[in-house]
């Protein structure tokens, strides 16, 4: 039977899976506004495609952060103090992106729109990269001492391995967003999104392979969980190949689902590889933060579990309903204006 500590570790993982699956395509579409779109009309179509969803999708990250704060306060304190600068940059990028979505259509001026379009592009590019760097750092190990304080320098956080992880997450979100664009648009922009997604599968495959090999050699998570991680890697490979197959046969919904499966399996791999740790110390394994020494008390976890299980169905129901209501494709004459 699962302990409450294990249950909340799984719930945090589920929240990050939901965030990367849902907000991942938002990030990808945001990047596509600066790469795929050829004019202001096409940028508006792309932004309209995620207009009803992006703010709700970001809630998954806020909820994950809140869950870590409540269930694993020592993890929260170590992570946010040690990663203070990159996480502040992440929040500023998300804020700039959200403001840009709301402000770009308020003034009919090319310079005004171009400024906010840059904010959308950068605000969509930086968060997946920074989160990839952070999660890679969790697996590689960080200088955490016996007082659970992380005293990391620049090169502890940013190195060859974490950069590969950051770039891989960014490209994966971009491809995921392109496939969402294929699902939500029509005409020439849809055709170009499909072509670009096919082309991007090759560099993405190389990056995923490089990340897997680097993880094997740069971390020790395969020593403790090699069997589970190998199974997840094979499932991820199958999902990736199916994404390419479905995309080639214009079964766009299935292709989108398969890139989502790759994202989900990658996040599961991170948490499965860390378990029972939440952060690994590069100083001494005795200083690792685990689901036990980083957790709240039993009573707090019990109360949180009751509240979370009571409210979760309503939250999920609302989000499913919003996707159902706004499921139609968008085009140049869509009534939304961003």
XYZ file of C-alpha atoms in Angstrom:
338
model
C 0.000 0.000 0.000
C 1.253 3.480 -0.875
C 2.335 5.757 1.937
C 1.163 9.365 1.878
C 4.704 10.447 1.043
C 4.728 8.182 -2.012
C 1.217 9.265 -2.984
C 2.190 12.941 -2.996
C 5.365 12.221 -4.912
C 3.182 10.580 -7.577
C 0.700 13.470 -7.512
C 3.501 15.997 -8.055
C 4.705 13.900 -11.000
C 1.162 13.817 -12.428
C 0.889 17.595 -12.125
C 4.133 18.067 -14.051
C 2.974 15.578 -16.695
C -0.227 17.590 -17.108
C 1.730 20.828 -17.290
C 4.246 19.682 -19.895
C 1.568 17.945 -21.992
C -0.818 20.914 -22.015
C 1.425 23.929 -21.619
C 3.984 22.177 -23.799
C 1.882 22.717 -26.904
C 1.233 26.313 -25.814
C 4.981 26.856 -25.705
C 5.329 25.204 -29.096
C 2.647 27.380 -30.675
C 4.232 30.458 -29.105
C 7.571 29.542 -30.685
C 5.793 28.909 -33.985
C 4.544 32.518 -34.044
C 8.150 33.562 -34.661
C 9.158 30.640 -36.907
C 6.120 29.361 -38.789
C 3.937 32.448 -39.209
C 4.689 34.679 -42.200
C 2.517 37.680 -41.357
C 0.405 39.227 -38.639
C -2.742 37.384 -39.697
C -1.056 34.010 -39.352
C 0.367 34.990 -35.980
C -3.124 35.941 -34.864
C -4.458 32.565 -36.029
C -1.756 30.741 -34.073
C -2.389 32.756 -30.920
C -6.143 32.294 -31.296
C -5.609 28.526 -31.413
C -4.359 28.550 -27.804
C -6.232 31.663 -26.660
C -8.911 29.833 -24.625
C -6.438 27.414 -23.033
C -3.023 28.861 -22.208
C -3.892 30.479 -18.872
C -5.660 27.348 -17.623
C -2.727 25.206 -18.696
C -0.303 27.340 -16.673
C -2.310 26.534 -13.542
C -0.804 23.053 -13.606
C 2.640 24.547 -12.905
C 1.304 26.732 -10.103
C -0.477 23.743 -8.597
C 2.668 21.624 -8.853
C 4.644 24.344 -7.070
C 1.943 24.610 -4.401
C 1.893 20.834 -3.939
C 5.672 20.769 -3.467
C 5.436 23.649 -0.972
C 2.754 21.906 1.090
C 3.818 18.266 0.807
C 7.613 18.616 0.584
C 8.541 21.993 2.120
C 12.252 21.150 2.389
C 12.345 20.305 -1.329
C 10.577 23.576 -2.096
C 12.963 25.604 0.082
C 16.115 24.013 -1.319
C 14.981 24.191 -4.928
C 13.677 27.756 -4.916
C 16.595 29.165 -2.974
C 19.233 27.299 -4.995
C 17.573 27.914 -8.369
C 16.455 31.434 -7.461
C 17.801 33.218 -10.550
C 16.617 30.784 -13.266
C 13.209 30.431 -11.616
C 12.782 34.212 -11.420
C 13.686 34.423 -15.130
C 11.138 31.664 -15.776
C 8.394 33.570 -13.962
C 9.257 36.825 -15.727
C 9.111 35.051 -19.099
C 5.676 33.591 -18.268
C 4.431 36.993 -17.104
C 5.716 38.754 -20.233
C 4.110 36.091 -22.412
C 0.746 36.369 -20.668
C 0.747 40.159 -20.849
C 1.700 39.981 -24.535
C -1.274 37.735 -25.333
C -3.610 40.301 -23.795
C -1.946 43.500 -25.051
C -0.790 42.831 -28.620
C -4.208 43.404 -30.182
C -5.082 46.518 -28.171
C -3.291 48.955 -30.488
C -3.242 48.681 -34.274
C 0.400 49.585 -34.717
C 3.083 47.369 -36.254
C 5.799 48.340 -33.771
C 3.446 47.712 -30.861
C 2.545 44.249 -32.133
C 6.133 43.385 -33.021
C 7.250 44.193 -29.476
C 4.653 41.905 -27.950
C 5.303 39.211 -30.571
C 8.935 39.131 -29.417
C 7.706 38.723 -25.848
C 5.487 35.822 -26.910
C 8.354 34.103 -28.712
C 10.913 34.553 -25.935
C 8.301 33.830 -23.255
C 7.543 30.549 -25.008
C 11.170 29.600 -25.674
C 12.748 30.252 -22.281
C 10.402 28.357 -19.895
C 10.758 24.864 -21.431
C 14.503 25.391 -21.769
C 14.904 26.514 -18.144
C 12.676 23.729 -16.837
C 14.687 21.210 -18.853
C 17.866 22.560 -17.279
C 16.344 22.363 -13.775
C 15.041 18.803 -14.111
C 18.331 17.670 -15.637
C 20.105 19.159 -12.640
C 17.874 17.150 -10.294
C 19.075 13.934 -11.923
C 22.744 14.851 -12.320
C 23.100 16.070 -8.767
C 23.657 19.448 -7.161
C 25.855 20.690 -4.286
C 23.418 20.203 -1.384
C 24.902 20.073 2.108
C 23.764 18.451 5.335
C 21.536 21.441 6.169
C 19.624 20.939 2.903
C 21.133 24.115 1.473
C 21.983 24.177 -2.205
C 25.108 26.251 -2.892
C 25.352 25.938 -6.641
C 27.473 28.035 -8.944
C 26.653 28.793 -12.553
C 28.394 25.708 -13.917
C 26.714 23.434 -11.372
C 23.384 24.447 -12.883
C 24.436 25.062 -16.495
C 26.723 22.433 -17.997
C 26.833 20.156 -21.004
C 24.297 17.684 -19.641
C 21.734 20.217 -18.440
C 22.037 22.220 -21.671
C 21.256 19.090 -23.684
C 18.250 18.489 -21.453
C 17.037 22.061 -21.872
C 17.359 22.034 -25.659
C 15.646 18.637 -25.896
C 12.638 19.770 -23.861
C 12.388 22.951 -25.944
C 12.425 21.127 -29.289
C 9.992 18.494 -28.002
C 7.539 21.224 -26.975
C 7.993 22.918 -30.361
C 7.094 19.751 -32.267
C 4.179 19.124 -29.889
C 2.962 22.663 -30.599
C 3.290 22.202 -34.360
C 1.062 19.134 -34.172
C -1.455 21.085 -32.104
C -1.371 23.734 -34.837
C -2.144 21.042 -37.397
C -5.142 20.012 -35.306
C -6.464 23.511 -34.692
C -5.905 25.320 -37.999
C -6.653 24.827 -41.665
C -5.334 25.850 -45.067
C -1.774 26.875 -45.867
C -0.622 27.406 -42.293
C -1.798 23.909 -41.379
C 0.090 22.422 -44.338
C 3.281 24.277 -43.419
C 2.955 23.201 -39.783
C 2.668 19.574 -40.895
C 5.729 19.848 -43.149
C 7.810 21.538 -40.480
C 6.754 18.967 -37.876
C 7.953 16.172 -40.176
C 11.292 17.925 -40.665
C 11.725 18.557 -36.938
C 11.260 14.890 -36.076
C 14.830 14.174 -37.219
C 16.650 16.648 -34.943
C 14.253 15.721 -32.146
C 15.141 12.042 -32.538
C 18.842 12.905 -32.350
C 18.321 15.049 -29.241
C 16.232 12.399 -27.472
C 18.882 9.775 -28.208
C 21.648 12.103 -27.029
C 19.740 12.872 -23.822
C 19.234 9.177 -23.112
C 22.908 8.342 -23.641
C 24.046 11.370 -21.632
C 21.696 10.446 -18.788
C 23.160 6.945 -18.686
C 26.726 8.211 -18.399
C 26.258 11.498 -16.496
C 23.894 10.251 -13.770
C 23.547 7.155 -11.638
C 19.772 6.788 -11.911
C 20.123 3.750 -14.191
C 22.028 1.919 -11.462
C 19.031 1.965 -9.137
C 16.169 1.902 -11.652
C 17.691 0.531 -14.844
C 14.899 -1.934 -15.624
C 12.074 0.587 -15.217
C 13.920 3.267 -17.164
C 14.742 0.845 -19.987
C 11.070 -0.080 -20.310
C 10.090 3.602 -20.342
C 12.743 4.305 -22.982
C 11.387 1.527 -25.224
C 7.836 2.807 -24.776
C 9.046 6.317 -25.602
C 10.768 5.043 -28.746
C 7.575 3.286 -29.811
C 5.515 6.430 -29.185
C 7.975 8.542 -31.156
C 7.948 6.172 -34.141
C 4.158 6.066 -34.052
C 4.068 9.877 -34.020
C 6.073 9.900 -37.248
C 3.884 7.184 -38.775
C 0.604 8.896 -37.912
C 1.915 12.276 -39.070
C 2.912 10.814 -42.443
C -0.571 9.341 -42.836
C -2.305 12.573 -41.738
C -3.787 11.013 -38.634
C -3.066 14.201 -36.796
C -4.897 13.521 -33.545
C -2.995 10.291 -33.028
C 0.315 11.975 -33.898
C -0.368 14.697 -31.325
C -1.257 12.056 -28.765
C 1.998 10.220 -29.410
C 4.190 13.297 -28.874
C 2.183 13.846 -25.708
C 2.983 10.266 -24.729
C 6.700 10.935 -25.290
C 6.447 13.939 -22.967
C 4.549 11.955 -20.327
C 7.006 9.049 -20.453
C 9.950 11.449 -20.169
C 8.517 13.041 -17.012
C 7.686 9.614 -15.579
C 11.283 8.628 -16.316
C 12.622 11.638 -14.402
C 10.531 10.923 -11.304
C 11.025 7.155 -11.489
C 14.770 7.685 -11.796
C 14.847 10.018 -8.802
C 12.649 7.911 -6.483
C 12.824 7.890 -3.492
C 14.877 11.078 -3.875
C 13.507 14.425 -4.967
C 16.920 16.094 -5.315
C 20.307 14.386 -5.464
C 23.319 15.800 -3.653
C 26.611 15.785 -5.525
C 28.409 16.305 -2.207
C 27.305 13.129 -0.441
C 24.422 10.745 -1.086
C 23.607 10.998 2.622
C 22.520 14.589 1.918
C 19.994 13.623 -0.764
C 16.540 15.085 -0.298
C 14.056 12.230 -0.212
C 10.292 11.849 -0.010
C 10.816 11.251 3.707
C 13.252 13.896 4.963
C 11.776 16.602 2.697
C 8.120 15.911 3.527
C 5.535 17.509 5.775
C 4.126 15.675 8.771
C 1.687 12.783 8.429
C -1.325 14.810 9.601
C -0.653 17.598 7.098
C -0.332 15.099 4.245
C -3.565 13.399 5.324
C -5.568 16.652 5.338
C -4.059 17.681 1.992
C -4.980 14.328 0.466
C -8.638 14.658 1.493
C -8.862 18.219 0.139
C -7.037 17.394 -3.103
C -9.125 14.321 -3.887
C -12.311 16.292 -3.177
C -11.466 19.203 -5.489
C -9.588 17.422 -8.271
C -12.697 16.100 -10.116
C -14.125 19.621 -10.378
C -10.869 21.063 -11.710
C -10.482 18.297 -14.287
C -14.148 18.576 -15.261
C -13.825 22.313 -15.879
C -10.731 21.924 -18.028
C -12.243 19.085 -20.082
C -15.377 21.184 -20.609
C -13.354 24.181 -21.804
C -11.531 22.050 -24.376
C -14.861 20.657 -25.571
C -16.410 24.113 -25.947
C -13.443 25.507 -27.924
C -12.631 22.408 -29.972
C -13.363 23.903 -33.400
C -10.552 24.903 -35.742
C -9.541 28.547 -35.993
C -8.942 30.482 -39.205
C -8.338 33.996 -40.455
C -11.913 35.074 -39.783
C -12.091 33.711 -36.243
C -13.848 36.191 -33.971
C -11.188 36.103 -31.242
C -8.648 38.905 -31.489
C -5.155 38.860 -29.937
